[in-house]
Coordinates of C-alpha atoms in Angstrom, one line a residue:
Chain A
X1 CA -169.9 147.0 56.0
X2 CA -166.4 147.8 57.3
X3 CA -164.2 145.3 55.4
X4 CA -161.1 145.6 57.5
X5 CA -161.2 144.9 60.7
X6 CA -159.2 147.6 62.2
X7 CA -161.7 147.8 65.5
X8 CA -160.7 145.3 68.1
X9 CA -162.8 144.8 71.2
X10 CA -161.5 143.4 74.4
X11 CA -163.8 142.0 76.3
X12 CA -165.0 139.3 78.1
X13 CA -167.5 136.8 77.1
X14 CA -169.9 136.7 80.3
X15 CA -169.4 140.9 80.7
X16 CA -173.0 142.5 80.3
X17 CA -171.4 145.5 79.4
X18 CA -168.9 143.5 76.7
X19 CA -172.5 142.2 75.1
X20 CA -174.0 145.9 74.4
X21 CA -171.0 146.8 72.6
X22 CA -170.8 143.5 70.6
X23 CA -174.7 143.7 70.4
X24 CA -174.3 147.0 68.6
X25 CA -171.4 146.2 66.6
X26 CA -173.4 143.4 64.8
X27 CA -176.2 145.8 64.3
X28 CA -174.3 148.5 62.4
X29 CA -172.5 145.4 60.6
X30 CA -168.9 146.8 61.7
X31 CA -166.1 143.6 61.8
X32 CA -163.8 143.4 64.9
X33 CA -161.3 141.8 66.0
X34 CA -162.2 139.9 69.3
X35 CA -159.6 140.1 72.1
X36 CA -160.2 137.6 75.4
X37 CA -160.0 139.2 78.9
X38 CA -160.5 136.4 81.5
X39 CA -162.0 138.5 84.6
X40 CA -162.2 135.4 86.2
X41 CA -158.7 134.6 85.7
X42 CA -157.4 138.3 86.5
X43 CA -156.4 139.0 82.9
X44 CA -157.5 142.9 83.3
X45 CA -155.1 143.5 85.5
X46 CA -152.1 142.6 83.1
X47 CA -149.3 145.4 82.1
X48 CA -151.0 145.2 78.4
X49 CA -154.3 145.6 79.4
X50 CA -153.9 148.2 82.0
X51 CA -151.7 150.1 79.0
X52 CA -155.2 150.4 77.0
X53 CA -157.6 150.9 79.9
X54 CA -155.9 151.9 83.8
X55 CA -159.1 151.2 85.3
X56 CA -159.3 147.3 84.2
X57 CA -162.6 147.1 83.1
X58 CA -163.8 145.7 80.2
X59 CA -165.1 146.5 77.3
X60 CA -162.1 148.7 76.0
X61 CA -162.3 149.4 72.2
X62 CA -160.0 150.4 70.1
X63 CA -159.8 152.0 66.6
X64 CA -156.9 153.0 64.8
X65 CA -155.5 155.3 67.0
X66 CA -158.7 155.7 69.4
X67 CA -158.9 153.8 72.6
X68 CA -162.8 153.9 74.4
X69 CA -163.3 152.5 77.4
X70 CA -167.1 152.4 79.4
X71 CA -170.0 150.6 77.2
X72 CA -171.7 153.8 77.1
X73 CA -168.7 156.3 76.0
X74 CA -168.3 153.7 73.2
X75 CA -171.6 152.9 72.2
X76 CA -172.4 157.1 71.4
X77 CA -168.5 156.7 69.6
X78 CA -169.9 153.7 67.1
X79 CA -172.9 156.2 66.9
X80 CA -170.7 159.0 65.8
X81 CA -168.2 158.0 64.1
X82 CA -169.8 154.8 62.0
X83 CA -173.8 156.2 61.6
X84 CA -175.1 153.8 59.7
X85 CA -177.9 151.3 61.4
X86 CA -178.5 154.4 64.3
X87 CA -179.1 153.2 67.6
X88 CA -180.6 156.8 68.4
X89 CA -183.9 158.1 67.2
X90 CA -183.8 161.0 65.9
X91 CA -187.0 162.9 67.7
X92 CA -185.5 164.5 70.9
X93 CA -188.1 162.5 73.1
X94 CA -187.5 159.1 72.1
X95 CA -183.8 159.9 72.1
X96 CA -183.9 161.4 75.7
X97 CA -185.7 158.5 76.2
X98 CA -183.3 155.6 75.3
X99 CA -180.0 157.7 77.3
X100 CA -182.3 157.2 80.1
X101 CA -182.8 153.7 80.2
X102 CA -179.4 152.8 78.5
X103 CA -178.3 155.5 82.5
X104 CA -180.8 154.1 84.9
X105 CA -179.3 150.3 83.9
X106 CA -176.1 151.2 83.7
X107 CA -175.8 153.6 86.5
X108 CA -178.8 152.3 88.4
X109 CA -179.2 148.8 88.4
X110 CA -176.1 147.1 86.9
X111 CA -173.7 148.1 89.1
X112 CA -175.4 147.7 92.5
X113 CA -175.9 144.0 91.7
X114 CA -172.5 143.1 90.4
X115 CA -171.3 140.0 91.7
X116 CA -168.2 142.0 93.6
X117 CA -170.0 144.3 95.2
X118 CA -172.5 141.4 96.5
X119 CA -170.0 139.4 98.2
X120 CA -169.1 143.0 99.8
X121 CA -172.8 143.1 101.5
X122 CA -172.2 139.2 102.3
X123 CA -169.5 140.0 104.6
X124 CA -170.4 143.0 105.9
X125 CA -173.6 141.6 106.6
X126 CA -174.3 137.8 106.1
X127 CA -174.7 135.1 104.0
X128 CA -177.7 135.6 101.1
X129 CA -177.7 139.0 102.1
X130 CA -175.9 139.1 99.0
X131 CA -178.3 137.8 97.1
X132 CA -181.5 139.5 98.5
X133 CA -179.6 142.9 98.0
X134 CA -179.4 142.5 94.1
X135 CA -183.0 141.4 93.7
X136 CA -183.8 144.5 95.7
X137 CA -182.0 146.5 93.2
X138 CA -183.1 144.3 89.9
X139 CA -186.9 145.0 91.3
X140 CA -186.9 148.4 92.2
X141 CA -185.2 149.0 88.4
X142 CA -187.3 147.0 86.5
X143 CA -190.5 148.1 88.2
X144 CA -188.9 151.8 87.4
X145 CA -188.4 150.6 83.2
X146 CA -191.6 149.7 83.4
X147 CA -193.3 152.6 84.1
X148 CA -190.8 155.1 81.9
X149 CA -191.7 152.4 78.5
X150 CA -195.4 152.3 79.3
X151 CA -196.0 154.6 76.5
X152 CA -193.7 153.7 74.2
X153 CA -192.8 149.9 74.1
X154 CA -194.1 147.8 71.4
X155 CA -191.7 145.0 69.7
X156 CA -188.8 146.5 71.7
X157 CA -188.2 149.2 74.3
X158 CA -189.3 152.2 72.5
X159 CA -191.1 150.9 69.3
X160 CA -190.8 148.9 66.5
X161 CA -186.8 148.9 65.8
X162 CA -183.9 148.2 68.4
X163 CA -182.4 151.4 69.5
X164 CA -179.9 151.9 72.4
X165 CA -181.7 151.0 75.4
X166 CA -182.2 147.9 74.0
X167 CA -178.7 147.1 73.8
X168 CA -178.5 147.8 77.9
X169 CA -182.1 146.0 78.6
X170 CA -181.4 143.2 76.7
X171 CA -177.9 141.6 78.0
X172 CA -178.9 143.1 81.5
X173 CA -182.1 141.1 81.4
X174 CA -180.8 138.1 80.5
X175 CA -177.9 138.1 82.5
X176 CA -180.2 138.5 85.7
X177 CA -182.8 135.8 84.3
X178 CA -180.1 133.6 84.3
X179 CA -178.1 134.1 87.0
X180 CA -180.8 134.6 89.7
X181 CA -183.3 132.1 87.8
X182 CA -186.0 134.3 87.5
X183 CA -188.7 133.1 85.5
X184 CA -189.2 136.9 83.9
X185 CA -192.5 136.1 83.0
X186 CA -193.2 135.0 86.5
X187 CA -191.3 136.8 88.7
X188 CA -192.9 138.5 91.8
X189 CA -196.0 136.6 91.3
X190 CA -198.1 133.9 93.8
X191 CA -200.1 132.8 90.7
X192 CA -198.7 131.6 87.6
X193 CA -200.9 133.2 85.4
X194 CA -198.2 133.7 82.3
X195 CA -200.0 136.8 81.1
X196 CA -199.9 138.0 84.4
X197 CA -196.4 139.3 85.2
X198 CA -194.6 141.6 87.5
X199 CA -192.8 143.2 84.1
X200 CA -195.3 142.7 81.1
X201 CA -193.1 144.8 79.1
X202 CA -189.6 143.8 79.8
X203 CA -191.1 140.2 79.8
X204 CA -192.4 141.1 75.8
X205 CA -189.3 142.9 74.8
X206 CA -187.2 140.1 76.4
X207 CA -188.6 137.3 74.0
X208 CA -188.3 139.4 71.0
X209 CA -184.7 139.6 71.5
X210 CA -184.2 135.7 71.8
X211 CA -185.2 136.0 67.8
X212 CA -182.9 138.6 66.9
X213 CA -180.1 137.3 65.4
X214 CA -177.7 140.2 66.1
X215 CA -178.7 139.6 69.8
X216 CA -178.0 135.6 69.7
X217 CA -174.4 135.8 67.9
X218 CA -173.5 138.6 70.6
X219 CA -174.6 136.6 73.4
X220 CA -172.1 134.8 76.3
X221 CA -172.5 131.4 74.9
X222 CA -171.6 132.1 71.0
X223 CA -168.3 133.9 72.0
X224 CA -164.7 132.4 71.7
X225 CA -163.7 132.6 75.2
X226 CA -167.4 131.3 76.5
X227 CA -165.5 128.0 76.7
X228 CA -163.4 129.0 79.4
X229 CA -165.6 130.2 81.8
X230 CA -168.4 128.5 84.8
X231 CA -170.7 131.1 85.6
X232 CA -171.0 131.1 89.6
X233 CA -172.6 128.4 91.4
Chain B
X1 CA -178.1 182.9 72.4
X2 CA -181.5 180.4 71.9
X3 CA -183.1 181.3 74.9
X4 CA -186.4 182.6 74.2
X5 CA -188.4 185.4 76.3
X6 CA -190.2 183.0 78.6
X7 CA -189.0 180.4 81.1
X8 CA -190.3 177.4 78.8
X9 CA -187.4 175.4 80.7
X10 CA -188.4 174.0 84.2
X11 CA -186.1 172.3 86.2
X12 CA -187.6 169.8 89.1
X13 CA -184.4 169.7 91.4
X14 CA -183.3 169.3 95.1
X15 CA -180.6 171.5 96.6
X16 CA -178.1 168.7 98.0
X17 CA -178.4 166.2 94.8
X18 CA -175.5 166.0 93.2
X19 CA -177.5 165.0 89.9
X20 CA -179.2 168.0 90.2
X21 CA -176.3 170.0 90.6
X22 CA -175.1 168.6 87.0
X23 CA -177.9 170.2 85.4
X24 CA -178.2 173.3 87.3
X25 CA -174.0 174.1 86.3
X26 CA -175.3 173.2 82.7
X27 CA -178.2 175.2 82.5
X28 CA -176.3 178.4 84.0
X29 CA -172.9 177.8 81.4
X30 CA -175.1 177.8 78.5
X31 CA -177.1 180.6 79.5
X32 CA -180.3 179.6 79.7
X33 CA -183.3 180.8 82.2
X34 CA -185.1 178.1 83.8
X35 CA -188.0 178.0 86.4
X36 CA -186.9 176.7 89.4
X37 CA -189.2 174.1 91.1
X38 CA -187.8 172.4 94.7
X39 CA -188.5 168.9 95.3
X40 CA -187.4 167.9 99.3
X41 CA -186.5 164.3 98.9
X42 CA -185.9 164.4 102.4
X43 CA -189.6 165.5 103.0
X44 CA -190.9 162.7 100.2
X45 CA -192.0 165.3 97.9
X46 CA -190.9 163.3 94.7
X47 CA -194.1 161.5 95.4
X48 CA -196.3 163.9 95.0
X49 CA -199.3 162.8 92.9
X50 CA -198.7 165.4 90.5
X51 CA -195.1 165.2 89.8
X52 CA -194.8 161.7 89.4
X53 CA -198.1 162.8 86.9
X54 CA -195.4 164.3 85.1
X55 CA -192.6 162.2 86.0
X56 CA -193.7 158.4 86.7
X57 CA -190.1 157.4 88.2
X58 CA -190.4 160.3 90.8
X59 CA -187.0 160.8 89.9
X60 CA -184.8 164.2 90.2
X61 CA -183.7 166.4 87.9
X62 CA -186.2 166.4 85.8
X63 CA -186.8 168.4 82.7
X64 CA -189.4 169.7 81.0
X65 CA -189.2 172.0 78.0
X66 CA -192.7 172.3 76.7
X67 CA -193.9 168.9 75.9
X68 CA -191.0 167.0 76.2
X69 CA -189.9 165.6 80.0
X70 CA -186.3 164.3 80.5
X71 CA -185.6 162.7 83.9
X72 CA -181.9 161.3 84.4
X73 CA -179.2 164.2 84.4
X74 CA -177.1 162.3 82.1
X75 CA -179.9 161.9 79.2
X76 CA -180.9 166.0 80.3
X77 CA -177.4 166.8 79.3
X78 CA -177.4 165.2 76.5
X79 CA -180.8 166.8 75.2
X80 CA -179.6 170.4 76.6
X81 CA -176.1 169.8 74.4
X82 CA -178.2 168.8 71.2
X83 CA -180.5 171.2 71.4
X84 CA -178.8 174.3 72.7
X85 CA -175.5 174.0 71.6
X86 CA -173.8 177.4 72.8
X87 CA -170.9 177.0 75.1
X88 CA -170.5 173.2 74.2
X89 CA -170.3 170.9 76.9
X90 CA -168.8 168.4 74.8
X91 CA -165.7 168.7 72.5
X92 CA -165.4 167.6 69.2
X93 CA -162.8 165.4 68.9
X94 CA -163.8 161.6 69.2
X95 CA -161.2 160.7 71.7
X96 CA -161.9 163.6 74.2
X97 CA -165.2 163.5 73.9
X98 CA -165.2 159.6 74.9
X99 CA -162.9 160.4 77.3
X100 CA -165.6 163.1 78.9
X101 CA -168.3 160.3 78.9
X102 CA -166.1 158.3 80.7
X103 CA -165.2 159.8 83.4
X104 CA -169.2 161.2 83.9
X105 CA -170.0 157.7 83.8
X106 CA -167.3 156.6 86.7
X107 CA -169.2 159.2 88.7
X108 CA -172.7 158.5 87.8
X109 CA -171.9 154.6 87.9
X110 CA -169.3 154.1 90.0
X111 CA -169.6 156.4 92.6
X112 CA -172.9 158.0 93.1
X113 CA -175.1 155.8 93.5
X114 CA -172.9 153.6 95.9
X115 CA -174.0 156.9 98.1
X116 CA -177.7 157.5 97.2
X117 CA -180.2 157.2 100.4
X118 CA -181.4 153.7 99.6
X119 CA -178.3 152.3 100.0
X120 CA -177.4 154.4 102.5
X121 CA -179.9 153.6 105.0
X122 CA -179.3 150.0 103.9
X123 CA -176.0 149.9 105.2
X124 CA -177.2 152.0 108.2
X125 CA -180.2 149.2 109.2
X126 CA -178.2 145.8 108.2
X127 CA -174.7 146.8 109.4
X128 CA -174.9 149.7 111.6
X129 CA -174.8 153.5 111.6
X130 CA -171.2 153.5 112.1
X131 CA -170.8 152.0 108.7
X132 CA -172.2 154.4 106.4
X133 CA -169.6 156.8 106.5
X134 CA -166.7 154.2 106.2
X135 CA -169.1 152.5 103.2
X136 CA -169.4 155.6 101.1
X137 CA -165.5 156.5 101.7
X138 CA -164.3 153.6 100.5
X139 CA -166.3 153.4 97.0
X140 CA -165.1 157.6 96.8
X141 CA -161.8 157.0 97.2
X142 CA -161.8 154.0 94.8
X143 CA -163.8 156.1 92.2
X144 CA -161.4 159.2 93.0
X145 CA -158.3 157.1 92.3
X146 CA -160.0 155.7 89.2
X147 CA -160.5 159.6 88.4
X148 CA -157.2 160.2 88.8
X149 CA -155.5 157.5 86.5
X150 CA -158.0 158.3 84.1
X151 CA -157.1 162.3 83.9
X152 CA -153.5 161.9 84.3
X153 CA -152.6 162.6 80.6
X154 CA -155.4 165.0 79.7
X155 CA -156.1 167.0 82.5
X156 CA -155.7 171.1 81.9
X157 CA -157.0 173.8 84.3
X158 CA -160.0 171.8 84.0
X159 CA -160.3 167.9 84.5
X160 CA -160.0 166.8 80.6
X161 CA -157.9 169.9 79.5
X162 CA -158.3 174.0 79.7
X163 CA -162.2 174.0 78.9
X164 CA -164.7 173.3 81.4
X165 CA -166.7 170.2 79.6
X166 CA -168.8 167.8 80.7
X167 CA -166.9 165.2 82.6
X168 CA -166.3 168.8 85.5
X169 CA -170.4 168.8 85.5
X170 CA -170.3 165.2 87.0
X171 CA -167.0 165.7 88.9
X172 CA -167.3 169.1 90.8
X173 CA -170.4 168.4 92.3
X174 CA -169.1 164.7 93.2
X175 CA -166.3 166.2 95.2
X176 CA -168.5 168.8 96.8
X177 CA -170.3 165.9 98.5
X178 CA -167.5 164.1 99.5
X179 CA -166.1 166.7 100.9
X180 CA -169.5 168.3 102.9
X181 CA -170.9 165.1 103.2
X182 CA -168.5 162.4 103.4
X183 CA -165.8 164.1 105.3
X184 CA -163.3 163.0 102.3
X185 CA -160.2 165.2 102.7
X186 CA -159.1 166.8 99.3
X187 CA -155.8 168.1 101.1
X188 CA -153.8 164.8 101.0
X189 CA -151.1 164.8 98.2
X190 CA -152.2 168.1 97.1
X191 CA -149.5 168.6 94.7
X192 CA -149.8 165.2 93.0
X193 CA -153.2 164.4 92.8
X194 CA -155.2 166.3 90.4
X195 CA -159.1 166.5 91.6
X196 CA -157.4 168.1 94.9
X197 CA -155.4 170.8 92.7
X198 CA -158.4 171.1 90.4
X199 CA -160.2 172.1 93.9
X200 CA -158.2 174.0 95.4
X201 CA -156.6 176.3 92.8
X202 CA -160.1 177.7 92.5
X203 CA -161.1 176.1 88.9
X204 CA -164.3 174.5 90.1
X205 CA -165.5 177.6 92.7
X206 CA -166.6 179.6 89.6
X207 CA -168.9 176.8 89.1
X208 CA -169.6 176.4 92.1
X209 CA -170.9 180.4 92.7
X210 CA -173.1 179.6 89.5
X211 CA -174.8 176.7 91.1
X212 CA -175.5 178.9 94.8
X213 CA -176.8 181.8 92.8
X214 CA -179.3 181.9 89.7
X215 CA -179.3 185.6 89.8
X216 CA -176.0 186.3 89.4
X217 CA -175.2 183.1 86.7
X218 CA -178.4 183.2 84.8
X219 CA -176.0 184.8 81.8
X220 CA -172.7 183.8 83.6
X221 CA -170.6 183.8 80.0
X222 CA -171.8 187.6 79.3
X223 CA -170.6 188.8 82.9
X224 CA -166.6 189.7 83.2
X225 CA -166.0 189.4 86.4
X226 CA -167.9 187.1 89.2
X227 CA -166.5 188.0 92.9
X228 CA -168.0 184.5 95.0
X229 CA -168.5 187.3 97.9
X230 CA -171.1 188.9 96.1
X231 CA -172.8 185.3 95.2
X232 CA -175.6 184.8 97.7
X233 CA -176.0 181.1 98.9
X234 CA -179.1 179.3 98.4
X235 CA -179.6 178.0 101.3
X236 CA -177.8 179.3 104.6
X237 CA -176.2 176.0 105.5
X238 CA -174.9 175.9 102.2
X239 CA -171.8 178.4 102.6
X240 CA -169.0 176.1 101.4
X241 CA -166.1 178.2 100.9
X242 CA -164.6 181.0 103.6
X243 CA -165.4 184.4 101.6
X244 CA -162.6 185.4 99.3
X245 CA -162.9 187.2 95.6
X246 CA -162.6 185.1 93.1
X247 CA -162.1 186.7 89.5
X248 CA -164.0 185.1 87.4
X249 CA -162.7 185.7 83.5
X250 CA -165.3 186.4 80.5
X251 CA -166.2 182.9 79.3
X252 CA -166.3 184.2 75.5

């Protein structure tokens, strides 16, 4: 365990990509210091924050003298430079495996469905389009996870301990549950035959999440600045 | 070199995809022979029974060496670093090498696929054919500028510093098809803006003569010189550059 807290996170408490860093920081058992960004409220765009990170997203870490911006670049840092709980497996298949689904979320699905660029297709091209866009993109990508973690899912994405695709599937899965209401054990079906559904495994994998602790404390909810914020109508 | 006799490596790839083009640059810096094996997403052939057999996602590049199969060019170069570490992609400092995963990932995130066909022929049916090109401009020049601020204290003759590393794999072929495609114009502020000067002072044409020409680049670090005139494109429409010699120094 890292007793001094000389990482600081900044981040914001609804941010997907905020959640798979402070996912994995809870996993490896590493302390931080938790510093607020309010996208709602503009706060990435301050002189302080732009010093740290010129392209205002969040999450930015920071370690001593290190500064990592995109959830990725720091997740394979943490992986790095602080080992311990790994996040990768170490068979080159499994490991290939998890970059891919931690790349098709994060390049694939997560950023076509942001809520910026859906108001984008909303005035380009009307209202709900917006909407009907990003379940496009959620079911073309979860229909795509499916079928790479056929073979390998059991508990969690690619077997019996959480490993870095989990820390993309699992925020990204929520988020979308919650913000589209998507019954995920339901979704894309006529019946309601709960052992039928459109993504048996992401369904499975999602629900073993909800008991992992490491997943609840890192969650929107549990954070400081959760207070602050009204997800969008 | 850890290359062995026979092509194990195969690479599924199509000419114009950028993603492909990471892995092909990779494959050719580190020396290693590879089987070529076209996929025309154009023609549908990613759904070809048998390679989405292999490859359920119908996705390109794909990998395989022997049993394994790697589909995403960001998890391929990964695997290809790991496993055949010669001419490191990757440096070893913490900071830099974040800073390389960064910028891939503002391409591969930000940019690309704001461009990729599905989208494309989105914006082409909702809003109109004369949207597509304005479309992909914008999210370019946003990721470009996000390039830029990013690279501003690092970047060398290459975009994080004298060493071509892996952020150029993503970037180069980025601003090949902004440029071919996209009708982006590299010239503007030449002397202040540092993907343009990266272009144009020649850093990323030796990579890009790899990437036209197997042949020549299969052992690209044991050749001395490269001159781009000798470098035969791989397909016809593909001549990019007006022939000039480039000299090419001896990557080791």
């Amino acid at each position: 365990m890292n007793s001094s807290s000389k990482l600081v996170l900044y981040n914001f408490s609804h941010s997907s990509c905020s959640w798979r860093v402070r996912f994995a920081l809870k996993l490896k058992g590493l302390d931080y210091e938790y510093k607020a960004v309010n996208l709602v409220k503009g706060e990435q765009f301050s002189r302080e924050f732009e010093q740290l990170n010129p392209l205002h997203y969040v999450p930015v870490l920071v370690d001593g003298d290190v500064v990592v911006s995109d959830s990725l670049a720091i997740l394979l840092y943490l992986e790095e430079k602080y080992p311990q709980r790994a996040l990768l497996p170490d068979d080159h298949q499994r490991k290939a495996l998890n970059l891919q689904v931690a790349s098709i979320v994060c390049s694939s699905i997560q950023p076509l469905h942001m809520v910026t660029l859906a108001k984008r297709i909303e005035e380009k091209v009307g209202p709900e389009e917006g909407i009907l866009w990003a379940l496009s993109i959620i079911e073309k990508g979860f229909y795509a996870l499916e079928k790479l973690l056929k073979d390998f899912a059991t508990r969690f994405a690619t077997g019996e301990e959480l490993y870095m695709a989990d820390m993309f599937l699992a925020p990204e899965i929520d988020t979308v549950a919650k913000r589209f209401n998507i019954d995920m054990l339901v979704y894309g079906l006529e019946s309601c035959d709960r052992d039928r559904s459109a993504y048996p495994i992401l369904s499975r994998v999602y629900e073993a999440y909800k008991t992992v602790p490491e997943f609840l404390a890192a969650s929107p909810e549990a954070q400081p600045d959760a207070v602050f914020f009204t997800p969008p109508a | 070199m850890a290359e062995s006799g026979e092509s194990k490596l195969k690479l599924y790839s199509y000419w114009r995809s950028s993603c492909s083009q990471r892995v092909r640059i990779a494959l050719n810096l580190k020396g290693l022979d590879y089987e070529y094996i076209p996929v025309n997403l154009l023609k549908g052939e990613q759904k070809n029974p048998d390679f989405l057999k292999l490859n359920p996602l119908g996705y390109v590049p794909a990998l395989v060496d022997g049993e394994i199969v790697i589909a995403d060019s960001f998890a391929i170069l990964m695997y290809l670093e790991e496993k055949y570490p010669q001419h490191p992609l990757l440096p070893s400092d913490l900071q830099k090498k974040a800073l390389n995963h960064q910028a891939s990932n503002v391409v591969c995130s930000n940019i690309q696929p704001l461009q990729n066909l599905a989208v494309l022929n989105f914006i082409k049916e909702k809003v109109g054919p004369d949207e597509v090109i304005p479309w992909v401009q914008s999210h370019i020049n946003k990721g470009f500028a996000a390039l830029e601020k990013l690279l501003k204290d690092c970047a060398g003759k290459y975009a994080t510093g004298d060493e071509v590393s892996m952020a150029d794999l993503f970037i180069e072929p980025q601003i090949l098809g902004a440029i071919k495609r996209f009708n982006i114009d590299m010239n503007i502020r030449f002397n202040e803006n540092i993907l343009s000067s990266l272009f144009y002072r020649g850093c990323m044409k030796h990579i890009v003569s790899c990437q036209h020409s197997r042949m020549l680049c299969q052992k690209i670090s044991q050749m001395p010189h490269l001159h781009l005139s000798l470098a035969e494109p791989v397909h016809p429409e593909d001549q990019i550059f007006p022939s000039e010699n480039i000299n090419i120094k001896n990557n080791q």
